[in-house]
PDB file of C-alpha atoms in Angstrom:
ATOM      1  CA  MET A  16      -4.609  -9.821  44.006  1.00 31.00           C
ATOM      2  CA  GLN A  17      -5.225  -6.655  42.033  1.00 33.00           C
ATOM      3  CA  VAL A  18      -3.289  -3.486  42.611  1.00 37.00           C
ATOM      4  CA  SER A  19      -5.406  -0.375  43.044  1.00 40.00           C
ATOM      5  CA  ALA A  20      -4.889   2.659  40.848  1.00 38.00           C
ATOM      6  CA  ALA A  21      -3.779   4.630  43.895  1.00 43.00           C
ATOM      7  CA  SER A  22      -0.999   2.168  44.642  1.00 44.00           C
ATOM      8  CA  ASP A  23       0.124   2.121  40.988  1.00 46.00           C
ATOM      9  CA  GLU A  24       0.434   5.903  41.116  1.00 47.00           C
ATOM     10  CA  ALA A  25       2.175   5.787  44.491  1.00 47.00           C
ATOM     11  CA  ALA A  26       4.701   3.226  43.344  1.00 49.00           C
ATOM     12  CA  GLY A  27       5.793   5.327  40.372  1.00 57.00           C
ATOM     13  CA  GLU A  28       8.313   3.381  38.358  1.00 72.00           C
ATOM     14  CA  TYR A  29       8.379   0.455  40.781  1.00 82.00           C
ATOM     15  CA  SER A  30       6.009  -2.482  40.628  1.00 92.00           C
ATOM     16  CA  ARG A  31       4.035  -3.772  43.579  1.00 93.00           C
ATOM     17  CA  PRO A  32       6.070  -7.030  43.521  1.00 96.00           C
ATOM     18  CA  ASP A  33       9.278  -4.959  43.825  1.00 96.00           C
ATOM     19  CA  ILE A  34       7.912  -3.139  46.844  1.00 97.00           C
ATOM     20  CA  GLU A  35       6.518  -6.307  48.444  1.00 98.00           C
ATOM     21  CA  ARG A  36       9.851  -8.079  47.956  1.00 98.00           C
ATOM     22  CA  SER A  37      11.629  -5.161  49.611  1.00 98.00           C
ATOM     23  CA  VAL A  38       9.170  -5.158  52.547  1.00 98.00           C
ATOM     24  CA  VAL A  39       9.637  -8.886  53.119  1.00 98.00           C
ATOM     25  CA  GLU A  40      13.426  -8.726  52.833  1.00 98.00           C
ATOM     26  CA  TRP A  41      13.622  -5.678  55.124  1.00 98.00           C
ATOM     27  CA  LEU A  42      11.422  -7.338  57.755  1.00 98.00           C
ATOM     28  CA  ARG A  43      13.413 -10.586  57.585  1.00 98.00           C
ATOM     29  CA  VAL A  44      16.544  -8.661  58.520  1.00 98.00           C
ATOM     30  CA  GLU A  45      14.915  -6.290  61.022  1.00 98.00           C
ATOM     31  CA  LEU A  46      13.059  -9.068  62.870  1.00 98.00           C
ATOM     32  CA  ASP A  47      15.775 -11.701  62.347  1.00 98.00           C
ATOM     33  CA  ASP A  48      13.275 -14.124  60.818  1.00 98.00           C
ATOM     34  CA  PRO A  49      14.120 -15.627  57.408  1.00 98.00           C
ATOM     35  CA  GLU A  50      10.692 -17.307  57.223  1.00 98.00           C
ATOM     36  CA  ILE A  51       8.668 -14.093  56.714  1.00 98.00           C
ATOM     37  CA  VAL A  52       6.546 -14.092  53.523  1.00 98.00           C
ATOM     38  CA  GLY A  53       4.053 -11.710  51.927  1.00 98.00           C
ATOM     39  CA  SER A  54       1.072 -13.603  53.280  1.00 98.00           C
ATOM     40  CA  ASP A  55       2.156 -12.980  56.889  1.00 98.00           C
ATOM     41  CA  ASN A  56       0.502 -10.454  59.166  1.00 98.00           C
ATOM     42  CA  PHE A  57       2.782  -7.680  60.440  1.00 98.00           C
ATOM     43  CA  LEU A  58       1.786  -8.059  64.092  1.00 98.00           C
ATOM     44  CA  ASP A  59       1.897 -11.858  64.016  1.00 98.00           C
ATOM     45  CA  ILE A  60       5.553 -11.799  62.941  1.00 98.00           C
ATOM     46  CA  GLY A  61       6.522  -9.503  65.813  1.00 98.00           C
ATOM     47  CA  GLY A  62       6.101  -6.100  64.211  1.00 98.00           C
ATOM     48  CA  HIS A  63       5.209  -3.130  66.422  1.00 98.00           C
ATOM     49  CA  SER A  64       4.887   0.631  66.114  1.00 98.00           C
ATOM     50  CA  LEU A  65       8.633   1.341  66.008  1.00 98.00           C
ATOM     51  CA  THR A  66       9.164  -1.358  63.390  1.00 98.00           C
ATOM     52  CA  PHE A  67       6.294   0.118  61.379  1.00 98.00           C
ATOM     53  CA  ALA A  68       7.801   3.613  61.518  1.00 98.00           C
ATOM     54  CA  LYS A  69      11.213   2.322  60.433  1.00 98.00           C
ATOM     55  CA  LEU A  70       9.660   0.274  57.620  1.00 98.00           C
ATOM     56  CA  ASN A  71       7.738   3.286  56.337  1.00 98.00           C
ATOM     57  CA  ARG A  72      10.934   5.358  56.452  1.00 98.00           C
ATOM     58  CA  HIS A  73      12.642   2.687  54.324  1.00 98.00           C
ATOM     59  CA  LEU A  74       9.736   2.584  51.859  1.00 98.00           C
ATOM     60  CA  GLY A  75       9.544   6.368  51.616  1.00 97.00           C
ATOM     61  CA  ASP A  76      13.276   6.707  51.013  1.00 96.00           C
ATOM     62  CA  THR A  77      13.432   3.822  48.532  1.00 96.00           C
ATOM     63  CA  PHE A  78      10.105   3.904  46.683  1.00 96.00           C
ATOM     64  CA  GLY A  79       8.351   7.112  47.720  1.00 96.00           C
ATOM     65  CA  VAL A  80       5.445   5.189  49.287  1.00 97.00           C
ATOM     66  CA  ALA A  81       4.054   4.555  52.764  1.00 97.00           C
ATOM     67  CA  LEU A  82       1.840   1.872  54.242  1.00 98.00           C
ATOM     68  CA  ASP A  83      -1.327   2.556  56.199  1.00 98.00           C
ATOM     69  CA  ASN A  84      -0.961   1.338  59.786  1.00 97.00           C
ATOM     70  CA  ARG A  85      -4.511   0.008  60.111  1.00 98.00           C
ATOM     71  CA  ILE A  86      -4.191  -2.083  56.974  1.00 98.00           C
ATOM     72  CA  THR A  87      -0.667  -3.208  57.840  1.00 98.00           C
ATOM     73  CA  TYR A  88      -1.680  -4.266  61.345  1.00 98.00           C
ATOM     74  CA  SER A  89      -4.837  -6.139  60.308  1.00 98.00           C
ATOM     75  CA  GLU A  90      -4.122  -7.611  56.861  1.00 98.00           C
ATOM     76  CA  GLN A  91      -1.427  -9.609  55.109  1.00 98.00           C
ATOM     77  CA  LEU A  92       1.745  -7.750  54.167  1.00 98.00           C
ATOM     78  CA  SER A  93       0.858  -8.155  50.484  1.00 98.00           C
ATOM     79  CA  ALA A  94      -2.512  -6.446  51.054  1.00 98.00           C
ATOM     80  CA  ALA A  95      -0.820  -3.554  52.848  1.00 98.00           C
ATOM     81  CA  VAL A  96       1.618  -3.110  49.958  1.00 98.00           C
ATOM     82  CA  ALA A  97      -1.222  -3.258  47.423  1.00 97.00           C
ATOM     83  CA  GLN A  98      -2.784  -0.257  49.171  1.00 97.00           C
ATOM     84  CA  ALA A  99       0.410   1.769  49.647  1.00 96.00           C
ATOM     85  CA  ARG A 100       0.076   5.505  49.137  1.00 96.00           C
ATOM     86  CA  PRO A 101       2.549   8.250  48.260  1.00 95.00           C
ATOM     87  CA  ALA A 102       4.806   9.065  51.203  1.00 94.00           C
ATOM     88  CA  GLU A 103       4.414  12.509  52.723  1.00 86.00           C
ATOM     89  CA  GLN A 104       7.355  14.768  52.105  1.00 72.00           C
ATOM     90  CA  GLY A 105       8.705  16.579  55.054  1.00 61.00           C
TER      91      GLY A 105
END
């Protein structure tokens, strides 16, 4: 899967695999499911709006990026990470 230029810029010094690994590890802990992988769908693994908000907070604080909810809810986690954008400051 190719990473878009926008996600390269958003990720700054971090690589998409670093961010994807962090997403998967964070969700494994948050949802108490060690079987979660990058090819999973966020909603299928039990994610919901509060989980999404907390995940984006983690990603913003750690990597300076945020996921789009429509992509995250409808695609694989890896696809959502590939299209991450800079987190809004505020």
